[in-house]
Coordinates of N, CA, C and O in Angstrom, one line a residue:
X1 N 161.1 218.6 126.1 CA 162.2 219.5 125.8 C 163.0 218.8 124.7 O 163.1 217.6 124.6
X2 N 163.6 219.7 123.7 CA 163.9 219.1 122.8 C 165.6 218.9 123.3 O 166.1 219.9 123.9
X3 N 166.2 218.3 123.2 CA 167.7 217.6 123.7 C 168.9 218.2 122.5 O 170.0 218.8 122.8
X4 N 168.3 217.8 121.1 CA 169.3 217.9 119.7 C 168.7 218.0 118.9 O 167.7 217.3 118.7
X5 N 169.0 219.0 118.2 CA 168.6 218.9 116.2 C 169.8 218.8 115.2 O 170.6 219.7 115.0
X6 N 169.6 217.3 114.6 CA 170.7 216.8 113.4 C 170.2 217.3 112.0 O 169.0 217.5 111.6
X7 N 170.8 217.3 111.6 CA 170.6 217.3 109.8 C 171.9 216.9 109.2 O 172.8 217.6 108.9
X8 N 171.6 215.7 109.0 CA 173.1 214.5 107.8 C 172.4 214.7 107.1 O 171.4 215.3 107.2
X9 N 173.2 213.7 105.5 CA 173.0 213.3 104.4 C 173.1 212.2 104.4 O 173.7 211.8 105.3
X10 N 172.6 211.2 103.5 CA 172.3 210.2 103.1 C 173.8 209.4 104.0 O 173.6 208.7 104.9
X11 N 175.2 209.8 103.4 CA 176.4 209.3 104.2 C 176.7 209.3 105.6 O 177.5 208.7 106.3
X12 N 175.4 210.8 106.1 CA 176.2 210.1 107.5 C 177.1 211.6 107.9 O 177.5 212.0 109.0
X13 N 177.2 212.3 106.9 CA 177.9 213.4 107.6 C 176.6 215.1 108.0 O 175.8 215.7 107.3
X14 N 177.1 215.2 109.0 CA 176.6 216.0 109.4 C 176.4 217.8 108.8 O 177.2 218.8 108.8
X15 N 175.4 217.8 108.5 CA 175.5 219.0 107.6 C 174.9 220.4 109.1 O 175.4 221.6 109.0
X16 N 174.2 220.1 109.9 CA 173.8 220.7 111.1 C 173.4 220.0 112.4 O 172.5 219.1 112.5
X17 N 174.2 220.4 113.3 CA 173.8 219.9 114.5 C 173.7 221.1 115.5 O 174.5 222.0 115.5
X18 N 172.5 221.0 116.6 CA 172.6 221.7 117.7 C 172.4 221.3 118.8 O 171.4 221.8 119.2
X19 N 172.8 220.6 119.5 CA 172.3 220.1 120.9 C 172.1 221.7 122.3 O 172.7 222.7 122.5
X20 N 171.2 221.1 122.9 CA 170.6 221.9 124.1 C 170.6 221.2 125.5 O 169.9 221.6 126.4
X21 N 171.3 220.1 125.4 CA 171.8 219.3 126.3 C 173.1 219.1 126.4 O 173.9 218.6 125.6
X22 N 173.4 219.6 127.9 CA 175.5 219.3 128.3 C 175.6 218.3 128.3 O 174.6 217.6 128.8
X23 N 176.9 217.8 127.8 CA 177.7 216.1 127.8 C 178.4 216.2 128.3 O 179.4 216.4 127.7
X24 N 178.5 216.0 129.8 CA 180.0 216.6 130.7 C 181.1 215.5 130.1 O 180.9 214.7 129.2
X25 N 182.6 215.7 130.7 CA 183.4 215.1 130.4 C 183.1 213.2 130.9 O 182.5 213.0 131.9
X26 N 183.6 212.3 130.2 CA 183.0 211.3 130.2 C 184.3 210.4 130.6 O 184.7 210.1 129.5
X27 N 185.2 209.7 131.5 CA 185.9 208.7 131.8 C 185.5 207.2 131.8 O 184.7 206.6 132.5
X28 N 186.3 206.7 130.8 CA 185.9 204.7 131.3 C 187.0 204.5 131.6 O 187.9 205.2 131.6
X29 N 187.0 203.6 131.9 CA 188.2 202.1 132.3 C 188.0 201.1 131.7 O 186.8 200.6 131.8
X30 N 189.0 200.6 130.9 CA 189.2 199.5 130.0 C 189.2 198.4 130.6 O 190.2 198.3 131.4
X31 N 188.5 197.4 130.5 CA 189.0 195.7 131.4 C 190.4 195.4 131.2 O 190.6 195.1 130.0
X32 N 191.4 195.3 131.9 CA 192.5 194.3 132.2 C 192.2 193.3 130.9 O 191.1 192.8 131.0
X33 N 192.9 192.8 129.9 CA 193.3 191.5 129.0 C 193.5 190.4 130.1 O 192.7 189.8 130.8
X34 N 194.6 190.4 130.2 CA 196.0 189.4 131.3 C 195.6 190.3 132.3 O 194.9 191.2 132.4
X35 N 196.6 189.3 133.2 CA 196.8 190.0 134.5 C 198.6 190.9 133.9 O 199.1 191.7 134.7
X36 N 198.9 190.8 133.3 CA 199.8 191.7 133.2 C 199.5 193.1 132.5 O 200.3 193.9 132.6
X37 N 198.2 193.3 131.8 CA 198.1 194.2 130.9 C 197.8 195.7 131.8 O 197.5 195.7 133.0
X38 N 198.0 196.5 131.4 CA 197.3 198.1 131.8 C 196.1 198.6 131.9 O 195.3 198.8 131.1
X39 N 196.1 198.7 132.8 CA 194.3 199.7 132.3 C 194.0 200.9 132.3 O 194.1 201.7 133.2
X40 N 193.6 201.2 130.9 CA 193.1 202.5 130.6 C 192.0 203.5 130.7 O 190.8 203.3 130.4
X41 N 192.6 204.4 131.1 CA 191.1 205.4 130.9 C 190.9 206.0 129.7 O 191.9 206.3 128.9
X42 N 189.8 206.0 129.5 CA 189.4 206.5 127.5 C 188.5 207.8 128.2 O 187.9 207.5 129.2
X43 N 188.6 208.8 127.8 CA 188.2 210.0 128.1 C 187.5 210.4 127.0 O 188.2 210.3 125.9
X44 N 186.2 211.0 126.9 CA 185.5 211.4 126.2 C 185.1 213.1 126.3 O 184.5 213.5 127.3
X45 N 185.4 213.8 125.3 CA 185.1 215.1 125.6 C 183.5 215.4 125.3 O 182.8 214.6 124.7
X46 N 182.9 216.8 125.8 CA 181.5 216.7 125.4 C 181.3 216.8 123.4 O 180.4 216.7 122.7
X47 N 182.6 217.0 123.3 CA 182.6 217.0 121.6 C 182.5 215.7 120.9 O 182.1 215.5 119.8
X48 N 182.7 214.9 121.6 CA 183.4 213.5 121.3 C 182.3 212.9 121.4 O 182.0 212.0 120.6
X49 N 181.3 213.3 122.8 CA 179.8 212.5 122.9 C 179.0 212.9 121.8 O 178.0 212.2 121.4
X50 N 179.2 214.0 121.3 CA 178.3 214.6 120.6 C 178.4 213.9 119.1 O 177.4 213.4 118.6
X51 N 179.6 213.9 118.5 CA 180.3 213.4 117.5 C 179.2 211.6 117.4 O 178.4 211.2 116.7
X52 N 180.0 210.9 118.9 CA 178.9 209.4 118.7 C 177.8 209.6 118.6 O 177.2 208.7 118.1
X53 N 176.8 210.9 119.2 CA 175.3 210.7 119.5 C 175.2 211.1 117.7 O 174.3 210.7 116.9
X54 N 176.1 211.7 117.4 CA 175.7 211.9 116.2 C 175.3 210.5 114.8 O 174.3 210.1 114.1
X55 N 176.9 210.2 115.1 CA 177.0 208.7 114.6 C 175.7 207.7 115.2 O 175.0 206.8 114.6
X56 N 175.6 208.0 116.2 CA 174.4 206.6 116.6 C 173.1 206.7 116.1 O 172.4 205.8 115.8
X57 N 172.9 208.0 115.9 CA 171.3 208.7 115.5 C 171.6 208.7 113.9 O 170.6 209.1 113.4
X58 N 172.4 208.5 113.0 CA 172.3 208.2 111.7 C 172.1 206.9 111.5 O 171.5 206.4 110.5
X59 N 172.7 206.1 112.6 CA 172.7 204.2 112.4 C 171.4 203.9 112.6 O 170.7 203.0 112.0
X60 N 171.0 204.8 113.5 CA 169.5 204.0 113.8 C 168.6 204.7 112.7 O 167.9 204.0 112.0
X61 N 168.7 205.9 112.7 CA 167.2 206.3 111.2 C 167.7 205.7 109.9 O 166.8 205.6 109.1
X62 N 169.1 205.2 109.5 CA 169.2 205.4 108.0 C 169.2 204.3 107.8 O 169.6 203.9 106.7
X63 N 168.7 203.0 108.9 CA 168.8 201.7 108.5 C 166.9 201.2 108.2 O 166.3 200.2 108.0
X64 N 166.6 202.6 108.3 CA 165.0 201.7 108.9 C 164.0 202.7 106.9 O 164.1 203.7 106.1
X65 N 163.2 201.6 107.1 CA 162.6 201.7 105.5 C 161.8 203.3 105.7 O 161.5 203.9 106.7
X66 N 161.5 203.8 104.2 CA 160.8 204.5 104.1 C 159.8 204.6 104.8 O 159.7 205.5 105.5
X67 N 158.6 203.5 104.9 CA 157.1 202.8 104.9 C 157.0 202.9 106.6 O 155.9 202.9 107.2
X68 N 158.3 202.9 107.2 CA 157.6 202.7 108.8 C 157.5 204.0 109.6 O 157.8 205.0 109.0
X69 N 157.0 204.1 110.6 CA 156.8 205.3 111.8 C 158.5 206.2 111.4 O 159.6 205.7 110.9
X70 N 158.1 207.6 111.9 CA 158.9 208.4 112.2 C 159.4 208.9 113.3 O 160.0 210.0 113.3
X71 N 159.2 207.8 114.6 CA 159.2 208.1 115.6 C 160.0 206.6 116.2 O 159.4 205.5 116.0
X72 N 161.5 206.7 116.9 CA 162.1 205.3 118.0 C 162.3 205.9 118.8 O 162.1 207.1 118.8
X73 N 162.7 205.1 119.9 CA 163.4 205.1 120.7 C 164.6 205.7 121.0 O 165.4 205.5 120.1
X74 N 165.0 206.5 121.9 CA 166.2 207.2 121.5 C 167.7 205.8 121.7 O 167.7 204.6 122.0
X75 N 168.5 206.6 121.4 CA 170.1 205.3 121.7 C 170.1 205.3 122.8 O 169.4 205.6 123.8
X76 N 171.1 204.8 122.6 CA 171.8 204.6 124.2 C 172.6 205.5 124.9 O 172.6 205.5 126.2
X77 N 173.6 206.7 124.0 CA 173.8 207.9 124.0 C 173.2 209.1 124.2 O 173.7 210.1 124.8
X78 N 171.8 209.1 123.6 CA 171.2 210.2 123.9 C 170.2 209.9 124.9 O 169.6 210.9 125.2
X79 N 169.6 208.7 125.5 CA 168.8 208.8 126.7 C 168.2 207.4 126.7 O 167.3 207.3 127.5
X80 N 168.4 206.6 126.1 CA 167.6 205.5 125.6 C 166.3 205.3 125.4 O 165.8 205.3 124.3
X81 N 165.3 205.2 126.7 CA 163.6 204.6 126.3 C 163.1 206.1 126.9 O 162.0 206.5 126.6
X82 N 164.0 206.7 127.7 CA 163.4 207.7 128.1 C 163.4 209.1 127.2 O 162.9 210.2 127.5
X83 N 163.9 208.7 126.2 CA 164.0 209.4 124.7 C 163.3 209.4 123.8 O 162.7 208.3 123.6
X84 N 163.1 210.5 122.8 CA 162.6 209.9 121.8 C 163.4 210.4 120.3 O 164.0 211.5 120.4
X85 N 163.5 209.8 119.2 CA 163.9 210.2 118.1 C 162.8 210.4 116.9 O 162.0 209.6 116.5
X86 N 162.8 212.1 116.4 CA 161.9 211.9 115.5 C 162.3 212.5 114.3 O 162.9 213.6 114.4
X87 N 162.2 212.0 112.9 CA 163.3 212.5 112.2 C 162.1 212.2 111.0 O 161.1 211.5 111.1
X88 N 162.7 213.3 109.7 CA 161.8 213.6 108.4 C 162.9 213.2 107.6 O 164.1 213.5 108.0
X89 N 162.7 212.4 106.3 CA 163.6 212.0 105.0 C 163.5 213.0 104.2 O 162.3 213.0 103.9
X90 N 164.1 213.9 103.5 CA 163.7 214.7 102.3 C 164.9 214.3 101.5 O 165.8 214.1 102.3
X91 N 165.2 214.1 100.6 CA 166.0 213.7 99.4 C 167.0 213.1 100.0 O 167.0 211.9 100.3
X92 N 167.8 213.8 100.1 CA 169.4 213.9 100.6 C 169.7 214.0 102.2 O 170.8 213.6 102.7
X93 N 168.8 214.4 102.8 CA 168.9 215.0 104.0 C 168.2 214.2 105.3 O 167.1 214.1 104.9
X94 N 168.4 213.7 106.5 CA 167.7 213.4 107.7 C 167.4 214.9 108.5 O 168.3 215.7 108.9
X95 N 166.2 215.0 108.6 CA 166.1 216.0 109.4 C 165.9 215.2 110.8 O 165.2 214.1 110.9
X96 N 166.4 215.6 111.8 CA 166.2 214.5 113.4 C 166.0 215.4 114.5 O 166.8 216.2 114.9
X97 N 165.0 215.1 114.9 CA 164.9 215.7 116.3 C 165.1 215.0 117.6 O 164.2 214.2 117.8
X98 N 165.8 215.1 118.3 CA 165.8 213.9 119.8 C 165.4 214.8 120.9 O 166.0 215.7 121.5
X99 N 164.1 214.2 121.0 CA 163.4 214.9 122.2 C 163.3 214.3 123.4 O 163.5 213.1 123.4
X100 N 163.1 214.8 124.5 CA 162.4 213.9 125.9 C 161.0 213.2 125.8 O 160.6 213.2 124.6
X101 N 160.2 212.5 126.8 CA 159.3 212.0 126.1 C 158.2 213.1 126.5 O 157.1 213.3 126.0
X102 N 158.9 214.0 127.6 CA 156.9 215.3 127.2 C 156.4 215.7 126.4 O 155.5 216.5 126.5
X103 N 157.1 215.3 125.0 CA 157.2 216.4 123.5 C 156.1 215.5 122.9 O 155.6 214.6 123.6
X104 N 155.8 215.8 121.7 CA 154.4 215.4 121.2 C 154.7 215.0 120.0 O 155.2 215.9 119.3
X105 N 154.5 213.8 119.3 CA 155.4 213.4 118.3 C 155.0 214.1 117.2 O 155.8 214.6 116.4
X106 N 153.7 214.2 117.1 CA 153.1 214.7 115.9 C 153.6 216.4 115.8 O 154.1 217.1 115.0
X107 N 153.2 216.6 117.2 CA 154.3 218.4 117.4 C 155.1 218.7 116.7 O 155.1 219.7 116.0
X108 N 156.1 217.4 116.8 CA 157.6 217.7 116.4 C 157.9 217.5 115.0 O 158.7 218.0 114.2
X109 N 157.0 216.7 114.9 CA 156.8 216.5 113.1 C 156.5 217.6 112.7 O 157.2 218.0 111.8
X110 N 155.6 218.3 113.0 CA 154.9 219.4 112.1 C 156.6 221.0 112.4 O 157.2 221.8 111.7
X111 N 156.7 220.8 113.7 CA 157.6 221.5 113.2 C 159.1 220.9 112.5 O 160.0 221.6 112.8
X112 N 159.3 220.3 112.0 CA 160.5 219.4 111.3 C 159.8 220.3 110.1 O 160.4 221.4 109.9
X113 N 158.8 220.1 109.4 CA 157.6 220.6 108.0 C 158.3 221.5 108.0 O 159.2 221.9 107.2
X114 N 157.6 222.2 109.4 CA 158.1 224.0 109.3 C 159.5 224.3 109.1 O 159.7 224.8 108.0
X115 N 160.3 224.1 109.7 CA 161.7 224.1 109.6 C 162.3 224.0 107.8 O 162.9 224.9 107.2
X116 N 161.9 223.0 107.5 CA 161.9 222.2 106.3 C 161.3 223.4 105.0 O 162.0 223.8 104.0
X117 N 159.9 223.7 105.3 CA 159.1 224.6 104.4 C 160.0 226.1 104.8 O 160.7 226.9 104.1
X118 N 159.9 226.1 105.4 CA 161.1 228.3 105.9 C 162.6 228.0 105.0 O 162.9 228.5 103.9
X119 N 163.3 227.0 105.7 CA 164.6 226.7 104.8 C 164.2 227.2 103.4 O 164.7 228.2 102.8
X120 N 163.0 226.3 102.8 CA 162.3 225.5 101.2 C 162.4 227.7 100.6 O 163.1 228.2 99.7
X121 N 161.7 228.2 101.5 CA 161.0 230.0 100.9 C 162.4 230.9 101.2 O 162.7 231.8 100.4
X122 N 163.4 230.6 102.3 CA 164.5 231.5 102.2 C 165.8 231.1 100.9 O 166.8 231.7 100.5
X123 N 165.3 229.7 100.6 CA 166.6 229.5 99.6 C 166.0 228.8 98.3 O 166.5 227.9 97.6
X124 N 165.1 229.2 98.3 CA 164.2 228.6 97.1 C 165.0 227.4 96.7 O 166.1 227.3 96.2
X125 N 163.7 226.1 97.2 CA 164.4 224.8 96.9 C 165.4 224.8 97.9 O 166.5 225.3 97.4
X126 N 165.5 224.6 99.0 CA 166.8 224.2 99.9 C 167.4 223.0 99.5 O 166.6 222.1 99.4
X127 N 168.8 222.7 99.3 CA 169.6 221.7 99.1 C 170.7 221.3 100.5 O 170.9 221.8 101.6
X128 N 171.3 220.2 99.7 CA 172.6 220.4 100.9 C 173.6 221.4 100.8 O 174.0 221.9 101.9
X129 N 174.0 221.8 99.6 CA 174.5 223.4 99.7 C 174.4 224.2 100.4 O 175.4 224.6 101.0
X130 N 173.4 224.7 100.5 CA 172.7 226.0 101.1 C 172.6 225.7 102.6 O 172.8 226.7 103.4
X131 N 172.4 224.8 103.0 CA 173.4 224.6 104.5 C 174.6 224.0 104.5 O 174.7 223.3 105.5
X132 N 175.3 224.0 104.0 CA 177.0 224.0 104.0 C 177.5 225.6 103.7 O 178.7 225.7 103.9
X133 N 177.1 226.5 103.3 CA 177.4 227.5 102.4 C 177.0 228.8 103.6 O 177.8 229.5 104.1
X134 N 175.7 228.9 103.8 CA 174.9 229.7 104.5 C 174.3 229.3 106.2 O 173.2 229.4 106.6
X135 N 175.4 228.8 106.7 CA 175.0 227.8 108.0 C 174.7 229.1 108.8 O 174.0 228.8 109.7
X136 N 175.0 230.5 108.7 CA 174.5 231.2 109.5 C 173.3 231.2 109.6 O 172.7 230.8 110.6
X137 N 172.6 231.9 108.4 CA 171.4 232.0 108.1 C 170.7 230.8 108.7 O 169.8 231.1 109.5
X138 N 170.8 229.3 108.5 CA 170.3 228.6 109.0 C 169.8 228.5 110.5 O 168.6 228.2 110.8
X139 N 171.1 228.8 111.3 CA 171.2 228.8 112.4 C 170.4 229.8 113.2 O 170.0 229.8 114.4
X140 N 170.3 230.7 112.2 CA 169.6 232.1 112.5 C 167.9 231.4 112.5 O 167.0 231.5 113.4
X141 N 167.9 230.9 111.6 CA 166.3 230.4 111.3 C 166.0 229.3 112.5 O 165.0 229.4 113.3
X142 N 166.9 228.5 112.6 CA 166.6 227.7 113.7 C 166.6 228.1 115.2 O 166.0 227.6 116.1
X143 N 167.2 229.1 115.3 CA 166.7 230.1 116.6 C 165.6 230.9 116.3 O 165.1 231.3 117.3
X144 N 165.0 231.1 115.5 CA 163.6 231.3 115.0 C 162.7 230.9 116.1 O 162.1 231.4 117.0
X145 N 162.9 229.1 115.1 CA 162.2 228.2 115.5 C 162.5 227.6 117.5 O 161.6 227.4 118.3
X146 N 163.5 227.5 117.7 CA 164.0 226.7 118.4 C 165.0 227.6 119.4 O 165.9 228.4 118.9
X147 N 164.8 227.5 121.3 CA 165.5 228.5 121.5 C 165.8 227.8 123.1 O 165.0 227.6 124.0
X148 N 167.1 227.5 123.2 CA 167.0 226.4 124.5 C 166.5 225.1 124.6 O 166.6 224.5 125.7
X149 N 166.0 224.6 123.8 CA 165.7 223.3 123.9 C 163.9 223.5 123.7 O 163.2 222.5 123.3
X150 N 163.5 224.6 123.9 CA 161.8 225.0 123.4 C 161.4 225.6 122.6 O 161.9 226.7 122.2
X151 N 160.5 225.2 122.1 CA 160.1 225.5 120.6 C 159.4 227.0 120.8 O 158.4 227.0 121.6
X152 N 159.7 228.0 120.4 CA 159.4 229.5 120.4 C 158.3 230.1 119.6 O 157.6 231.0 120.0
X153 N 158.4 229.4 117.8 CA 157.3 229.6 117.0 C 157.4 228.6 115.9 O 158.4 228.2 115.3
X154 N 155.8 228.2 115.6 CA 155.6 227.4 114.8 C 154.9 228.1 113.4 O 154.7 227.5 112.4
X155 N 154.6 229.5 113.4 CA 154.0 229.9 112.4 C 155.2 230.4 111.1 O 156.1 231.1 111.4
X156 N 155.0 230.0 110.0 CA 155.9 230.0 109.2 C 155.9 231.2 109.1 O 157.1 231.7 109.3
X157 N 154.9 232.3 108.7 CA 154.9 233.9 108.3 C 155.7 234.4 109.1 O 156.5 235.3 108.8
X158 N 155.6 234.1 110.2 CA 155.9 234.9 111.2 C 157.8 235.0 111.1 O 158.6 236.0 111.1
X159 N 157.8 233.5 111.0 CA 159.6 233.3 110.8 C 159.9 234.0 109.9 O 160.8 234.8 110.0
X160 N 159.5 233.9 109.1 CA 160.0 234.7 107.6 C 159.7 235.9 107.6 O 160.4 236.4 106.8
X161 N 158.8 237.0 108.2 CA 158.7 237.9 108.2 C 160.0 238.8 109.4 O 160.3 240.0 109.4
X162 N 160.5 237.6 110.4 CA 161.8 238.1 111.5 C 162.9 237.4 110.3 O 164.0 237.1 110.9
X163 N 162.9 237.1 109.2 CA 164.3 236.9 108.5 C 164.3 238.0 107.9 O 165.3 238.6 108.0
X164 N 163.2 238.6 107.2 CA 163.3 239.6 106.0 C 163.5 240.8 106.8 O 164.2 241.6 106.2
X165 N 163.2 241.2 107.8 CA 163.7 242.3 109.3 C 165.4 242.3 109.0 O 166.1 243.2 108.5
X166 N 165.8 241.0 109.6 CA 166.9 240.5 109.5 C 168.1 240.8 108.5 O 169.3 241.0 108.8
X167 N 167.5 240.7 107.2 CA 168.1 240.5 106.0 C 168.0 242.2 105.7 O 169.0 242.8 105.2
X168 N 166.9 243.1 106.0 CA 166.8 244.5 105.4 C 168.0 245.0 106.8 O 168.7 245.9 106.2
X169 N 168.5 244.9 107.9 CA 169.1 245.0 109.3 C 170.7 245.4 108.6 O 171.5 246.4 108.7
X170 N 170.9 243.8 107.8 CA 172.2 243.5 107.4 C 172.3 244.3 106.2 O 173.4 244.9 106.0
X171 N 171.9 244.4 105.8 CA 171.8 245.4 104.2 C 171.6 246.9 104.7 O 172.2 247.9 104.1
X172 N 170.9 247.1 105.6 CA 171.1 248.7 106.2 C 172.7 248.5 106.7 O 173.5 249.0 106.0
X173 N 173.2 247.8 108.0 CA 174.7 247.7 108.2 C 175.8 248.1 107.0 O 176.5 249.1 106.9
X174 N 175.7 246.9 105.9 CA 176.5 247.3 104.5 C 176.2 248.4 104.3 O 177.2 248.9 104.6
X175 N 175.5 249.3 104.0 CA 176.0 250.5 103.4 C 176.0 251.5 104.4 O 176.1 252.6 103.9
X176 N 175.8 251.4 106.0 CA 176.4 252.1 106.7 C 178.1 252.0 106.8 O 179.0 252.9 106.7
X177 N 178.3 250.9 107.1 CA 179.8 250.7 106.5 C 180.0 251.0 105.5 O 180.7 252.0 105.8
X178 N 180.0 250.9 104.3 CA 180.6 251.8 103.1 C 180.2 252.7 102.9 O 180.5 252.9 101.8
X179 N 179.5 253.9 103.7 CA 179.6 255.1 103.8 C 180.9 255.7 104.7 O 181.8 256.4 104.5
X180 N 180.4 255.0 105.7 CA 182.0 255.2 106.9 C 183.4 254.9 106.1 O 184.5 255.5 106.2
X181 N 183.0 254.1 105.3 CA 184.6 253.8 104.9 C 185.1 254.6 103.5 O 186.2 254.7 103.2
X182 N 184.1 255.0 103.0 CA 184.0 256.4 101.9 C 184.5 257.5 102.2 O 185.1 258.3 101.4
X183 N 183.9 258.0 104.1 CA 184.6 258.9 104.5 C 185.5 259.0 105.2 O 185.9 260.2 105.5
X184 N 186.1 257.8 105.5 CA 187.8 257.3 105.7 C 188.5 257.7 104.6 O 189.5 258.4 104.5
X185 N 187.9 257.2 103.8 CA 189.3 257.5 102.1 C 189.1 259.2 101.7 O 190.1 259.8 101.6
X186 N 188.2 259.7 101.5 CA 188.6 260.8 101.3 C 188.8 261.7 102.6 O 189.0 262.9 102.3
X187 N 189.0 261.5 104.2 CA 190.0 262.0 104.7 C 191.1 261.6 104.8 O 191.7 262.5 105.5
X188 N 191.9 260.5 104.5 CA 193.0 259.9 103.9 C 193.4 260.5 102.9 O 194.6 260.7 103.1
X189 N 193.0 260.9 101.9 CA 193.1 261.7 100.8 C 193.5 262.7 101.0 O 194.5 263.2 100.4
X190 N 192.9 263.3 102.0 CA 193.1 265.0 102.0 C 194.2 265.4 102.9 O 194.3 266.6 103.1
X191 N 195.0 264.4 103.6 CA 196.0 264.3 104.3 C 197.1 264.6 103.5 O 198.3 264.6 103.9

């Protein structure tokens, strides 16, 4: 099952994240300094885990060379050995998937491709823009692909053929709305 899908940039900031796994609320207790000091609880919200899994899963892919496997160990955050991380480099971008280990590495690569090649055909040349800009659409696509934590469809036509549905859907909407609102103003008018 798939756990999270990241997409940072080169820096580290997160351009898309989805996780499919809850991070309930998280309490520590700080060690005592002295025997006089306080001890604290540090509370972590499920935003807050998500925020470090994020941070942890850039430290670990963006330190490791082009030339090796695409496939570690997950952190310590997201599941450790019983994890796995599988992530694609395209220019600017980590594409990352953190899976459990029943997933198939090579699976998850090919759909990372997929993901990657649909983005590549709906925004001709996908950049980091076009998911900062259009995060709907993205998200839309990635429910495509990805739905609960299971992968739903790997065939690219098929995705693109439920966007262009999608896209004629929203464009029928707009000019049902500016019809309706055409016939607002001229009974407004005739008042």
């Amino acid at each position: 099952m798939i756990k999270a899908i990241l997409v940072f940039n080169n820096h580290g900031k997160p351009r898309l994240s989805r996780f499919y796994q809850y991070y309930p609320l998280v309490l520590t207790q700080s060690a005592p300094m002295t025997t006089f000091s306080w001890n604290f609880a540090i509370c972590f919200t499920p935003e807050d885990m998500q925020q470090q899994i994020v941070r942890e899963t850039f430290h670990l892919v963006s330190k490791r060379d082009d030339n090796v496997c695409n496939f570690l160990e997950g952190g310590t955050l997201i599941g450790g050995s019983d994890f796995k991380i599988i992530y694609r480099h395209y220019a600017t971008l980590y594409f990352v998937f953190c899976v459990d280990s029943s997933e198939s590495e090579l699976g998850i690569l090919d759909l990372i491709q997929v993901f990657v090649e649909t983005l590549d055909k709906c925004f001709e040349n996908v950049c980091e823009l076009d998911l900062i800009f259009h995060v709907d659409k993205v998200h839309y696509i990635l429910a495509e692909l990805v739905m609960g934590g299971m992968v739903l469809e790997t065939n690219m036509t098929e995705i693109i053929t439920r966007i262009e549905e999608q896209n004629k859907l929203e464009k029928s909407e707009e000019t049902l709305d500016l019809s309706i609102l055409n016939e607002l103003r001229e009974k407004i008018a005739k008042m």
